CSV table of C-alpha atoms in Angstrom, one decimal:
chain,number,residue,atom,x,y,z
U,58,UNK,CA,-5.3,-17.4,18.6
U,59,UNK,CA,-2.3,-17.7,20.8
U,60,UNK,CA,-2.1,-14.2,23.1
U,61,UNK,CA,-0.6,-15.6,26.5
U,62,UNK,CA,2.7,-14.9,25.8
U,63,UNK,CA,1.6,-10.8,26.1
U,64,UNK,CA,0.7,-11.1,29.6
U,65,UNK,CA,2.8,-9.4,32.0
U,66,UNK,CA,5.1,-8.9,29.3
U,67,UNK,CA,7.3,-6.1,29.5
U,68,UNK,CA,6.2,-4.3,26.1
U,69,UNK,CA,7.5,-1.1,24.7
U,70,UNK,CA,5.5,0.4,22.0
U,71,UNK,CA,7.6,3.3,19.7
U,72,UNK,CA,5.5,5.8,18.3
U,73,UNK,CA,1.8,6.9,18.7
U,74,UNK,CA,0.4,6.8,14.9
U,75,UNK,CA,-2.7,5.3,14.3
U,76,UNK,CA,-1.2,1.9,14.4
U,77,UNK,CA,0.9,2.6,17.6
U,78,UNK,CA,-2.4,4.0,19.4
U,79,UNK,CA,-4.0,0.2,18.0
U,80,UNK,CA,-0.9,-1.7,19.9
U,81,UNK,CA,-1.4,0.3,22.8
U,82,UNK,CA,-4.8,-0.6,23.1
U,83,UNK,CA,-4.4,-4.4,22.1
U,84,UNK,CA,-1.7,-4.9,24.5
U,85,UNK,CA,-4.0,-3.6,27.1
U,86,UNK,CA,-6.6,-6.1,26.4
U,87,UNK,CA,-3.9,-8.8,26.8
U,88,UNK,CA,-2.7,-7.5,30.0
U,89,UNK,CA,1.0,-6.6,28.8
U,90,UNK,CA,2.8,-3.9,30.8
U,91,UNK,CA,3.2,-1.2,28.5
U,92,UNK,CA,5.4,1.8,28.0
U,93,UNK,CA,5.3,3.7,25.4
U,94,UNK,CA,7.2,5.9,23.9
U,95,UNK,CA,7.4,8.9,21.0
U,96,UNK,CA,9.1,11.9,19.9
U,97,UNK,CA,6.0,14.2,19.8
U,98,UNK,CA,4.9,15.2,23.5
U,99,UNK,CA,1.0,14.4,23.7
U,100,UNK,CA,-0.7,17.3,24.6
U,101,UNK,CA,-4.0,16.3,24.9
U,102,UNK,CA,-4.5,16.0,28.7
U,103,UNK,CA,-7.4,13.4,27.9
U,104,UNK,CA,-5.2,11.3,25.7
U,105,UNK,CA,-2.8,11.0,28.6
U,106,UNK,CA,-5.5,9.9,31.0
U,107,UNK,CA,-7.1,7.4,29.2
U,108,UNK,CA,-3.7,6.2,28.7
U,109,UNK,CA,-2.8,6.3,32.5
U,110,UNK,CA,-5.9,4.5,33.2
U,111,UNK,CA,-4.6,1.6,31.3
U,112,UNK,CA,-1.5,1.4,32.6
U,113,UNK,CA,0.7,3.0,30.5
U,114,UNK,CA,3.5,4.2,31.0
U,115,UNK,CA,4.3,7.8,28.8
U,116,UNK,CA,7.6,8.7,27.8
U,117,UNK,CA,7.3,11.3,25.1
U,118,UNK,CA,9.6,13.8,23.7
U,119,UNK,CA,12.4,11.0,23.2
U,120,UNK,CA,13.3,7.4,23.7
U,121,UNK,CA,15.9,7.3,26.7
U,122,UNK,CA,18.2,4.2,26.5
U,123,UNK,CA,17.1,3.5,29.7
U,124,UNK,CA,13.4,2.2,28.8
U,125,UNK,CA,15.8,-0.8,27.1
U,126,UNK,CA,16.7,-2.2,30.3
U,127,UNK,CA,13.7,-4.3,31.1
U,128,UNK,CA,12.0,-4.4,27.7
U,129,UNK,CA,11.2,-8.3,26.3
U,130,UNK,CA,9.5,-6.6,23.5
U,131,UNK,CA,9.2,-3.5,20.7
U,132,UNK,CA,6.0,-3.0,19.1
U,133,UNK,CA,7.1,0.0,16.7
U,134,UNK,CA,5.1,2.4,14.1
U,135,UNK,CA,6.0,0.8,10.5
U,136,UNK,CA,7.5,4.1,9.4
U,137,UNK,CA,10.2,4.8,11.6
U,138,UNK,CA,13.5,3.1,9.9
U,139,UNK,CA,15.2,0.5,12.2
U,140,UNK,CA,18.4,2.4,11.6
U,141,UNK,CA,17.3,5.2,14.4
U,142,UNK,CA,20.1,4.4,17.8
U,143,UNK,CA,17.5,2.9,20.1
U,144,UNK,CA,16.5,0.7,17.7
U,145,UNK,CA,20.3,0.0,17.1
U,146,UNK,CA,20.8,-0.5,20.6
U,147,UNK,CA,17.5,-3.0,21.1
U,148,UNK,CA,19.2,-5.3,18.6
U,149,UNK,CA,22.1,-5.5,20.4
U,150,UNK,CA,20.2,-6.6,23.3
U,151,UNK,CA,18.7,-8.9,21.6
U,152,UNK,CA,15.3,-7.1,21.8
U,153,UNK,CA,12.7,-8.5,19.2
U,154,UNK,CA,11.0,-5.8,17.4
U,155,UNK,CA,7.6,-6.5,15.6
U,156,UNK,CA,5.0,-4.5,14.0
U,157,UNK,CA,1.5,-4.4,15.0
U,158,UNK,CA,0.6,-7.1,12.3
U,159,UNK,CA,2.7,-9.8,14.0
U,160,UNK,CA,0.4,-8.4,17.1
U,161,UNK,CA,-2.8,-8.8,15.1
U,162,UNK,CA,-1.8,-12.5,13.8
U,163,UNK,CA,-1.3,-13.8,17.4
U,164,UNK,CA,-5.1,-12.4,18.3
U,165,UNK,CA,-7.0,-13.0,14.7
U,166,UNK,CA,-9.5,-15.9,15.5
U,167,UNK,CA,-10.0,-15.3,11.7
U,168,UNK,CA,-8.2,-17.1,8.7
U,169,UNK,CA,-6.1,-13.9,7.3
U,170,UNK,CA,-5.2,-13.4,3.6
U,171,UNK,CA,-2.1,-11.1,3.4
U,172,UNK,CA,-1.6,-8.7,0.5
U,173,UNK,CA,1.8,-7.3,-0.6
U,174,UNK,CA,3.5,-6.0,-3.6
U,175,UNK,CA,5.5,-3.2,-5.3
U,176,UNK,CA,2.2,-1.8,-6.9
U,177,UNK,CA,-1.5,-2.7,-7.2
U,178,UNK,CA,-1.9,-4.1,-3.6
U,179,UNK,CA,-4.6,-1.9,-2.7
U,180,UNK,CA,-6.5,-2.1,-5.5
U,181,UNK,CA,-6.4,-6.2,-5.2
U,182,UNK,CA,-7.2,-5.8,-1.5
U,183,UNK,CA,-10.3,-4.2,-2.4
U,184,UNK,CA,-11.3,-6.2,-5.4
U,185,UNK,CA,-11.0,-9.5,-2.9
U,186,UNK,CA,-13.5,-7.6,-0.3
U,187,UNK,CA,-15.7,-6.8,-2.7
U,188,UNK,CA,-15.6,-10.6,-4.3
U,189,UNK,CA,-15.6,-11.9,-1.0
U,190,UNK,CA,-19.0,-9.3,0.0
U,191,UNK,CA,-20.8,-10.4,-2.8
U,192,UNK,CA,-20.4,-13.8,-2.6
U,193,UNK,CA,-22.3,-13.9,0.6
U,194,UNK,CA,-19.0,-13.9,3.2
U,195,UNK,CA,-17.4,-11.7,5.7
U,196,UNK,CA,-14.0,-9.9,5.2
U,197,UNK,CA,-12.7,-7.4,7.0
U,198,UNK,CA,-10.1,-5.0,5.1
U,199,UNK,CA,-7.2,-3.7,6.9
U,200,UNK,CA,-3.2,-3.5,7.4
U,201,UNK,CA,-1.6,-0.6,5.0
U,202,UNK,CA,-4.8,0.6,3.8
U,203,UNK,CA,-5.4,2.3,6.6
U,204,UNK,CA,-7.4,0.2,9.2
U,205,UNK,CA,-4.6,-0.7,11.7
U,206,UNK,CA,-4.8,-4.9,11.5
U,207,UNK,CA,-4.6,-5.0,15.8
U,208,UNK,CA,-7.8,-2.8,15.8
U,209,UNK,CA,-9.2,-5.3,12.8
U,210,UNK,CA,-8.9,-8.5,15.3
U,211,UNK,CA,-10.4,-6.7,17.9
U,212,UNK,CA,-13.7,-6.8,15.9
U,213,UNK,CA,-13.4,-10.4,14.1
U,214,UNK,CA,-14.6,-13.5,14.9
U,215,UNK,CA,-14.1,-16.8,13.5
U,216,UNK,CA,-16.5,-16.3,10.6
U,217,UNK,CA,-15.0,-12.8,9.2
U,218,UNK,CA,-12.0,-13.1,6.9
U,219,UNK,CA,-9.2,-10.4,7.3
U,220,UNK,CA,-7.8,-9.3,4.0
U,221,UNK,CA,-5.0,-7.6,5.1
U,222,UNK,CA,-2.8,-5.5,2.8
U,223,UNK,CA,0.7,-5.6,4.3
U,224,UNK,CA,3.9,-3.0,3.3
U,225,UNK,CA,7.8,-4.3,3.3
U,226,UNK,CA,8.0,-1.6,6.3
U,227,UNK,CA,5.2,-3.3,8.3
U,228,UNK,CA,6.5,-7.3,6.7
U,229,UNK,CA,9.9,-6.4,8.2
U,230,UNK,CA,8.4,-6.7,11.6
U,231,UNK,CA,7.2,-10.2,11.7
U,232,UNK,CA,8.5,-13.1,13.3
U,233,UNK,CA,6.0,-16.2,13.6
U,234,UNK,CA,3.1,-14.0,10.8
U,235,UNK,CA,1.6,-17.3,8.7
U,236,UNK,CA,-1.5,-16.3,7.0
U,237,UNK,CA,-3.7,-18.9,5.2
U,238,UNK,CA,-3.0,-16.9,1.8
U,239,UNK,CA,-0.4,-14.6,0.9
U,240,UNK,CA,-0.6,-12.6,-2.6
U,241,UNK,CA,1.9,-10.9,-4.3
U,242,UNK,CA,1.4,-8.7,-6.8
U,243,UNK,CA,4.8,-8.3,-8.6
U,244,UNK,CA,7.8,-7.3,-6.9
U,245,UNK,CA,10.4,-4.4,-8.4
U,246,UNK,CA,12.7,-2.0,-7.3
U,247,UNK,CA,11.4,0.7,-4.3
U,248,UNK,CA,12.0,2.1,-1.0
U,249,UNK,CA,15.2,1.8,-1.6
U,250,UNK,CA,15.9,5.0,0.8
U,251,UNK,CA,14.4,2.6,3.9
U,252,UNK,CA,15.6,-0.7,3.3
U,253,UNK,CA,19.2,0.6,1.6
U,254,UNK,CA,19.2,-1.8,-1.5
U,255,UNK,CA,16.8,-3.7,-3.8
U,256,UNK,CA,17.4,-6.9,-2.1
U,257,UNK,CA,16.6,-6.1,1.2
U,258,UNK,CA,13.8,-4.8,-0.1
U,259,UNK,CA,12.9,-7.8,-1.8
U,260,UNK,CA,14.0,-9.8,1.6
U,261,UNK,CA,11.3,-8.0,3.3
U,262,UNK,CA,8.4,-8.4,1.1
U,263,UNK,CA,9.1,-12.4,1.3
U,264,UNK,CA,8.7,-12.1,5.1
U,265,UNK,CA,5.4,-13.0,4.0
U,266,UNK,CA,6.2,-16.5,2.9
U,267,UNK,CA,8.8,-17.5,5.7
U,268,UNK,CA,6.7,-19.1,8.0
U,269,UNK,CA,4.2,-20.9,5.1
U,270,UNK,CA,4.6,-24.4,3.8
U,271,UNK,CA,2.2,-26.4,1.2
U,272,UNK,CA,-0.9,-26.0,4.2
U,273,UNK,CA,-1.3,-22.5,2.8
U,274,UNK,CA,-1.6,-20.9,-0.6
U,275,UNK,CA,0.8,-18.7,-2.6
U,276,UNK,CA,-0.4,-16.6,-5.4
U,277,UNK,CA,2.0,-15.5,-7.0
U,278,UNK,CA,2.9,-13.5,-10.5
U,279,UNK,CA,3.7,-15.7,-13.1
U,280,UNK,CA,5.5,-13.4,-15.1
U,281,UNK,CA,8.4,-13.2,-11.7
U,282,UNK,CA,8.1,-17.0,-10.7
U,283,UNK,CA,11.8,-17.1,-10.7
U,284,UNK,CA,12.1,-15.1,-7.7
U,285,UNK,CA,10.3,-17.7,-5.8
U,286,UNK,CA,14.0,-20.3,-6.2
U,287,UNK,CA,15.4,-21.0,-3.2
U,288,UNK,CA,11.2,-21.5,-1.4
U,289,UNK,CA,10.7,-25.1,-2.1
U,290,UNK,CA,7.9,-26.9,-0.4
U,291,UNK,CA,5.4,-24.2,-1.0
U,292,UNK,CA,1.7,-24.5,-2.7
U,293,UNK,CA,2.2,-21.6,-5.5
U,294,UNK,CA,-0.8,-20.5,-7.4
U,295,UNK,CA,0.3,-18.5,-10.6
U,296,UNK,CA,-1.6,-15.6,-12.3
U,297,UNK,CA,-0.8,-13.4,-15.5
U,298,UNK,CA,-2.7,-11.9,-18.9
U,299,UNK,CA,-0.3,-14.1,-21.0
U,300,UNK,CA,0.4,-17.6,-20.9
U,301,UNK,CA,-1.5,-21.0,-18.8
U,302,UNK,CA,-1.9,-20.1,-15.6
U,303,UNK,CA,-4.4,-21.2,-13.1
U,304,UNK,CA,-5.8,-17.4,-13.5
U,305,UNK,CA,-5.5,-15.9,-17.2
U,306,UNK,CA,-7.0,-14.1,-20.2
U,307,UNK,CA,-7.7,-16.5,-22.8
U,308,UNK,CA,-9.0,-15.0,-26.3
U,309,UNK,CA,-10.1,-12.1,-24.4
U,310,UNK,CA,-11.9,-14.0,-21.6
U,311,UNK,CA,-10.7,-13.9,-17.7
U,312,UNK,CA,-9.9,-17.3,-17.3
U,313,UNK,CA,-10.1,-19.5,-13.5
U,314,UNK,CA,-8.5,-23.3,-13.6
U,315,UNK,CA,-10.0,-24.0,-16.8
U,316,UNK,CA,-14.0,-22.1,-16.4
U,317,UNK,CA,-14.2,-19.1,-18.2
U,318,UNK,CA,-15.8,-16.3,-15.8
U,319,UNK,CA,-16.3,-13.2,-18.0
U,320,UNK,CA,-15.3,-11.4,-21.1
U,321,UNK,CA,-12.7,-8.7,-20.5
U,322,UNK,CA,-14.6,-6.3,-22.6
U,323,UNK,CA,-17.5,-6.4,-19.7
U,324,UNK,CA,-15.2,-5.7,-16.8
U,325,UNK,CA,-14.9,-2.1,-15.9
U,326,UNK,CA,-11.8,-1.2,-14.4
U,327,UNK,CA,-9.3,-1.6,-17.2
U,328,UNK,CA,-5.3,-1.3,-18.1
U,329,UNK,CA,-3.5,-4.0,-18.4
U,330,UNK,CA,-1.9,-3.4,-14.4
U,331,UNK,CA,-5.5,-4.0,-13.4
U,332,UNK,CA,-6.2,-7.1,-15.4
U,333,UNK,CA,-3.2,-8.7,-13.4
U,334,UNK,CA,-4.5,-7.4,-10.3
U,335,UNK,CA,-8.2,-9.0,-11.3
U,336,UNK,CA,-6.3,-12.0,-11.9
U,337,UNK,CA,-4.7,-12.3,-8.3
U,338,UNK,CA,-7.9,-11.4,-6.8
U,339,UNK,CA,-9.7,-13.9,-7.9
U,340,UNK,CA,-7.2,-16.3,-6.7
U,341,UNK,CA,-7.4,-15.4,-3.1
U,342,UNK,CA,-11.5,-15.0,-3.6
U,343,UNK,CA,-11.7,-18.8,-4.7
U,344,UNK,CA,-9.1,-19.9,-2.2
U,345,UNK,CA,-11.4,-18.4,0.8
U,346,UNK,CA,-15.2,-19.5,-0.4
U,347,UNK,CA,-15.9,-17.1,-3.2
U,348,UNK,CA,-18.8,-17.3,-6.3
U,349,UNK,CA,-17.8,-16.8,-9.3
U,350,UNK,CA,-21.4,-14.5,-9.6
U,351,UNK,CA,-19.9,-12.8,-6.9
U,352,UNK,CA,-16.7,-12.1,-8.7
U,353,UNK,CA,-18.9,-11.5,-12.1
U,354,UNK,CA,-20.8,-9.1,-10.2
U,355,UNK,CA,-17.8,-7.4,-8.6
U,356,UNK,CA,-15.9,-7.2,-12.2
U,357,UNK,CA,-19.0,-5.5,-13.7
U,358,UNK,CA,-19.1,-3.0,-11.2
U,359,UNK,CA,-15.8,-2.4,-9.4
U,360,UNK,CA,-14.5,0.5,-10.7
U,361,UNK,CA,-10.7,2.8,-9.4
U,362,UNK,CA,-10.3,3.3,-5.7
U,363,UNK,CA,-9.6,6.9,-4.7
U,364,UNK,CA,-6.4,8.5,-5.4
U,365,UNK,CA,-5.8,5.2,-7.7
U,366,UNK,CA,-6.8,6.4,-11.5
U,367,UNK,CA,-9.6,8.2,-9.9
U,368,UNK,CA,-11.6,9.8,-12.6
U,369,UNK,CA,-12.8,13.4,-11.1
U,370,UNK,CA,-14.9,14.4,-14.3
U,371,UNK,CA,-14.8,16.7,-17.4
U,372,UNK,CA,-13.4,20.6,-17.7
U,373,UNK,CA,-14.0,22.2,-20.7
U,374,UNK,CA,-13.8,18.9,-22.6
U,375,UNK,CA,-10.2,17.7,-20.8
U,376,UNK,CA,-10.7,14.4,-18.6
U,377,UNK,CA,-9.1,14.9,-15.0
U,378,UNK,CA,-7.5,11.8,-13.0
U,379,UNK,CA,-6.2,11.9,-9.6
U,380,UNK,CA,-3.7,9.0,-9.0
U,381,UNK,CA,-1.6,10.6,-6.3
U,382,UNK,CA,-1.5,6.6,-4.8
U,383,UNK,CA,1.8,6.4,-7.7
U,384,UNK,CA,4.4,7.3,-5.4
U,385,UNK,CA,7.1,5.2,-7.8
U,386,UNK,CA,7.9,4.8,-11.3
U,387,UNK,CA,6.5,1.7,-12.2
U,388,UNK,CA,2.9,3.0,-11.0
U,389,UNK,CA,3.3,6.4,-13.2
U,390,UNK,CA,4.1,4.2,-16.4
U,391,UNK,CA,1.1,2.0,-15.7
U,392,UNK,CA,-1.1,5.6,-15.9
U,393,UNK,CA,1.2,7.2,-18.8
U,394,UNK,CA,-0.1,3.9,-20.9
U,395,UNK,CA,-3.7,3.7,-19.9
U,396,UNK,CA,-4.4,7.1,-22.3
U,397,UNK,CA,-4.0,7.4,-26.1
U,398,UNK,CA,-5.3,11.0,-26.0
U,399,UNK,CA,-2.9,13.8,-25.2
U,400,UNK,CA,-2.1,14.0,-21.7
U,401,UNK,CA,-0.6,16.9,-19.6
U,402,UNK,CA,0.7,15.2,-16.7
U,403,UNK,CA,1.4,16.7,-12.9
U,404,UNK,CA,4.1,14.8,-11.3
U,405,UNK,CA,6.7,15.8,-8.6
U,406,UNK,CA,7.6,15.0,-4.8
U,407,UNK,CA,10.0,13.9,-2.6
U,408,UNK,CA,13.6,13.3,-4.2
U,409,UNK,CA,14.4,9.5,-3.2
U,410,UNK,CA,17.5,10.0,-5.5
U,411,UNK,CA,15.7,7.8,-7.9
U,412,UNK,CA,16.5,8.6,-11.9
U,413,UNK,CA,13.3,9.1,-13.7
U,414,UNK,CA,14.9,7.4,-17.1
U,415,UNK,CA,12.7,4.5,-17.0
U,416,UNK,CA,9.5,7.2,-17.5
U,417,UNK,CA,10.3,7.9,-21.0
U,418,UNK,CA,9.4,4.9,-22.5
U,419,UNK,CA,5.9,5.4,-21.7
U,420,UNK,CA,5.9,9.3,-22.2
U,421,UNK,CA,4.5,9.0,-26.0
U,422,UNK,CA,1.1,10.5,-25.0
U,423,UNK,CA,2.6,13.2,-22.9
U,424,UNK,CA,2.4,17.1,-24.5
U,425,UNK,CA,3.5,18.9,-21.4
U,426,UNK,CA,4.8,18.2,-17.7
U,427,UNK,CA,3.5,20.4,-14.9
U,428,UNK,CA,6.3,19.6,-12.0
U,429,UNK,CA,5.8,20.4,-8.1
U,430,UNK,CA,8.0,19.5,-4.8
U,431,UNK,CA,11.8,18.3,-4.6
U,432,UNK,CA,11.9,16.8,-7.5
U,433,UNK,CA,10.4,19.5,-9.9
U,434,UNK,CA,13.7,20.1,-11.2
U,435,UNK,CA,14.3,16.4,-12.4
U,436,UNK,CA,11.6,16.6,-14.1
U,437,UNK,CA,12.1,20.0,-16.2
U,438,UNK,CA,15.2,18.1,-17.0
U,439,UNK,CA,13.2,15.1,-18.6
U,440,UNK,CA,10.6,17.5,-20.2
U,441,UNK,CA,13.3,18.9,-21.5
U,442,UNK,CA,15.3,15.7,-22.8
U,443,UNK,CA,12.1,14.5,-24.4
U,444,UNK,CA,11.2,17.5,-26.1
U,445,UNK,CA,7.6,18.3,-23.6
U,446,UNK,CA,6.7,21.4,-22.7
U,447,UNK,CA,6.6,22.1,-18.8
U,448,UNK,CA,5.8,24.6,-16.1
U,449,UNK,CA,6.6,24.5,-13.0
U,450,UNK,CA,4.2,24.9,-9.9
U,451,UNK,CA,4.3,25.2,-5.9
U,452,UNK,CA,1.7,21.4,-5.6
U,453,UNK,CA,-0.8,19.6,-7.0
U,454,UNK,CA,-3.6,22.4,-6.8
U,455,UNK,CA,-1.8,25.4,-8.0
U,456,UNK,CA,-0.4,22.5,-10.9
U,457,UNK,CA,-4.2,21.8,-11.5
U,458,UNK,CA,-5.2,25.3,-12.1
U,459,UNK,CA,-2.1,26.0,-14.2
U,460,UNK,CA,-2.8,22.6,-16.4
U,461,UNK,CA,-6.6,23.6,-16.8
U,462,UNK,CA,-5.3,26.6,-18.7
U,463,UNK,CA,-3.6,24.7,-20.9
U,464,UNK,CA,-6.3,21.7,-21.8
U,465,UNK,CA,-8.4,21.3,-24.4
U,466,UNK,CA,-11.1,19.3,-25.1
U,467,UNK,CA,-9.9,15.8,-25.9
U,468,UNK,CA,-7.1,16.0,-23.8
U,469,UNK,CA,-6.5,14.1,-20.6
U,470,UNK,CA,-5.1,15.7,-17.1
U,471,UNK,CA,-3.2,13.1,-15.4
U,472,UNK,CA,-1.8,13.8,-11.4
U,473,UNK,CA,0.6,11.1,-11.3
U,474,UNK,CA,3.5,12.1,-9.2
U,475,UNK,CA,5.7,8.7,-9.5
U,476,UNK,CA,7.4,10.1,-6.3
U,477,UNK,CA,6.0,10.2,-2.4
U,478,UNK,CA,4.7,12.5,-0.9
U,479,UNK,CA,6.3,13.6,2.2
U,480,UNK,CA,8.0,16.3,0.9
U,481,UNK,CA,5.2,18.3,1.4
U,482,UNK,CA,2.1,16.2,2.5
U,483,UNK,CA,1.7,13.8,5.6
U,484,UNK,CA,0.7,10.9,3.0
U,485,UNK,CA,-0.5,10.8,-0.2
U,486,UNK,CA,-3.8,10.4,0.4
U,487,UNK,CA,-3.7,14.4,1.7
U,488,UNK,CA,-1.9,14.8,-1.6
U,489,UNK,CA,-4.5,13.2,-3.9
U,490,UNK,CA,-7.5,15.8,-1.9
U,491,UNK,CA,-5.4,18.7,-2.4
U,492,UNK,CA,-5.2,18.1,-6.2
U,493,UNK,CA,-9.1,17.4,-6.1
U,494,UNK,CA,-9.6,20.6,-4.2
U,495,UNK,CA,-8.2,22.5,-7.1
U,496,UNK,CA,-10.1,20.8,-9.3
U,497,UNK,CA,-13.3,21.5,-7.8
U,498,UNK,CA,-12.2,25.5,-8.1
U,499,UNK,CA,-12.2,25.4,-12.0
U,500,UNK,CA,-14.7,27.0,-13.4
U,501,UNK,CA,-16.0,28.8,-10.6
């Protein structure tokens, strides 16, 4: 833990999001001067005062130059692009600007495993928690998943483990971040409309590495180990279904450095995205203390996450899945291939100017496209390039009510949207309960 360098420190923290309220506070407790600063005026008169009591210094409404001239420090929300002018302009001071992860690394008194990847990143956060419970230890989930990671130090201690997923918006804003493991998932194309091109994007989600040497552990996919050239002097752990790695599948048994843990058939979240995710889990699990009758036990019980291939029950005989969490491509082909039975899928959402082409590959099981959101008339055009029926809707509940009049029995209704969500929704996760709300209507 290294947190006298915050004292007295001129600190400006840019925006008030969950994370930014976090920073606030944790600067605070490290005795930083802090002004902050958003674009939405705080209205709430208690809000201010707490604030005021600290210390703080509110400037909301804008971000005046001005606040520039004494800052040694940004601490800014993840979201907001780096491309906004007083961002600009804090470069060309030479103003270092971090996320609230770099914040929570200088505070953790915990060892920190950090999560990151294109897709499956939540799901192997949770798998490594859940490994990590049952085995008797301590961790502490937070980062992207929505538990800000400078709240998560606040409450560990030396004995908790923070398992902290980590997006290439938050991974951007780190500077000295080193954590004792570092996972990645698999690593392809995305956000391209924030970071401007695939390598940047790919620049920030090896942030994560650029501080590690052969002390700490990097679990990597073996299936992309190419893409770890040029980061010599690094101890790589590989994992994949297919081939000898120190995690694999091995005549249909999940495979760890040679012991054989448990059957594939026994474990009960499936696809072949998930086995990979398993795979990495178990990695990190070992690497920090974990059982292997802890990660038995987890594998026999851990089933989707919400809003990730969440299984909402039966209508009329038609199976209903809410995986609003697929905000790209990749993750919709992933769902598209977990079903043999006919699927009417709900997709649609923000237009990133992405071409949905590399969909139709996996499109064999799909009989009809219900579209929402910007992008609803991309995908009318690929219903109608591959021959699928399609309606169009307003969202995700008014396309679940249309879709239930269209399913039979046998048939699978799949919300996969493949694009985000802010078209229309503040994050996906509002997204996914809409779609759930109109599923609890049917039938009533």
């Amino acid at each position: 833990m290294d947190t006298a360098g915050f004292e007295n420190k001129n600190v400006i923290v840019l925006g008030y999001g969950r994370s930014g309220r976090s920073a606030v506070s944790a600067l605070a407790s490290l005795g930083a001067n802090i002004t902050l600063t958003t674009n939405e005026v705080i209205a709430d008169e208690k809000i201010r005062q707490t604030l005021k009591g600290w210390g703080v210094e509110i400037v909301d409404g804008h971000h005046p130059a001005s606040l520039l001239n004494d800052a040694e420090l940004i601490v800014k929300n993840p979201g907001i692009p780096y491309t906004i002018p007083f961002l600009e302009d804090a470069e060309t001071r030479g103003i270092p600007v971090i996320t609230d992860v770099e914040l929570a690394y200088h505070m953790s008194p915990a060892p920190i495993i950090g999560i990151t990847g294109t897709n499956g990143k939540t799901t192997v956060t949770h798998l490594i928690g859940e490994m990590l419970e049952r085995s008797g230890l301590s961790p502490i989930l937070c980062g992207n998943i929505g538990y800000p990671a400078s709240e998560a130090v606040r409450e560990a201690t030396a004995e908790d483990i923070l398992v902290m997923e980590l997006s290439s918006f938050q991974l951007m804003g780190i500077r000295d971040f080193c954590p004792d493991t570092a996972v990645f998932t698999n690593i392809y194309e995305a956000h391209i409309d924030y970071h401007g091109s695939k390598e940047a994007y790919v620049q920030a989600k090896m942030n994560l590495i650029s501080n590690m040497d052969a002390a700490q552990t990097v679990i990597f996919n073996g299936r992309q180990k190419e893409m770890l050239d040029g980061h010599p002097g690094l101890h790589v752990e590989y994992f994949s279904a297919e081939g000898d790695h120190e995690a694999c599948i091995k005549d249909g048994v999940i495979v760890h450095k040679g012991t054989t843990l448990i059957p594939l058939d026994q474990v009960k979240l499936q696809g072949a995205h998930n086995h990979e995710n398993i795979l990495a889990a178990i990695l990190a699990a070992k690497n920090h203390g974990a059982s292997d009758a802890g990660i038995r036990e987890t594998l026999l019980h851990f089933g989707s996450i919400p809003h990730r291939m969440e299984y909402l029950g039966e209508h009329r005989g038609a199976a209903y899945y809410n995986d609003s969490k697929a905000t790209n491509n990749l993750a919709t082909t992933f769902a598209l291939e977990s079903f043999q039975a006919p699927v009417i899928w709900i997709a649609g959402g923000l237009d990133r100017g992405q071409s949905l082409d590399g969909l139709i590959p996996s499109m064999d099981s799909v009989a009809m496209i219900i579209t929402f959101g910007e992008t609803k008339e991309k995908f009318q055009a690929l219903a109608e390039r591959t021959g699928k029926a399609v309606e169009l809707a307003e969202h995700p509940h008014d396309a679940v009510i249309k879709a239930a009049q269209y399913a039979e029995a046998g048939d699978v209704v799949l919300f996969s949207p493949a694009c985000a969500s802010w078209d229309q929704y503040k994050d996906y996760e509002a997204r996914g309960d809409h779609f759930k709300e109109g599923f609890s209507t049917l039938g009533k």
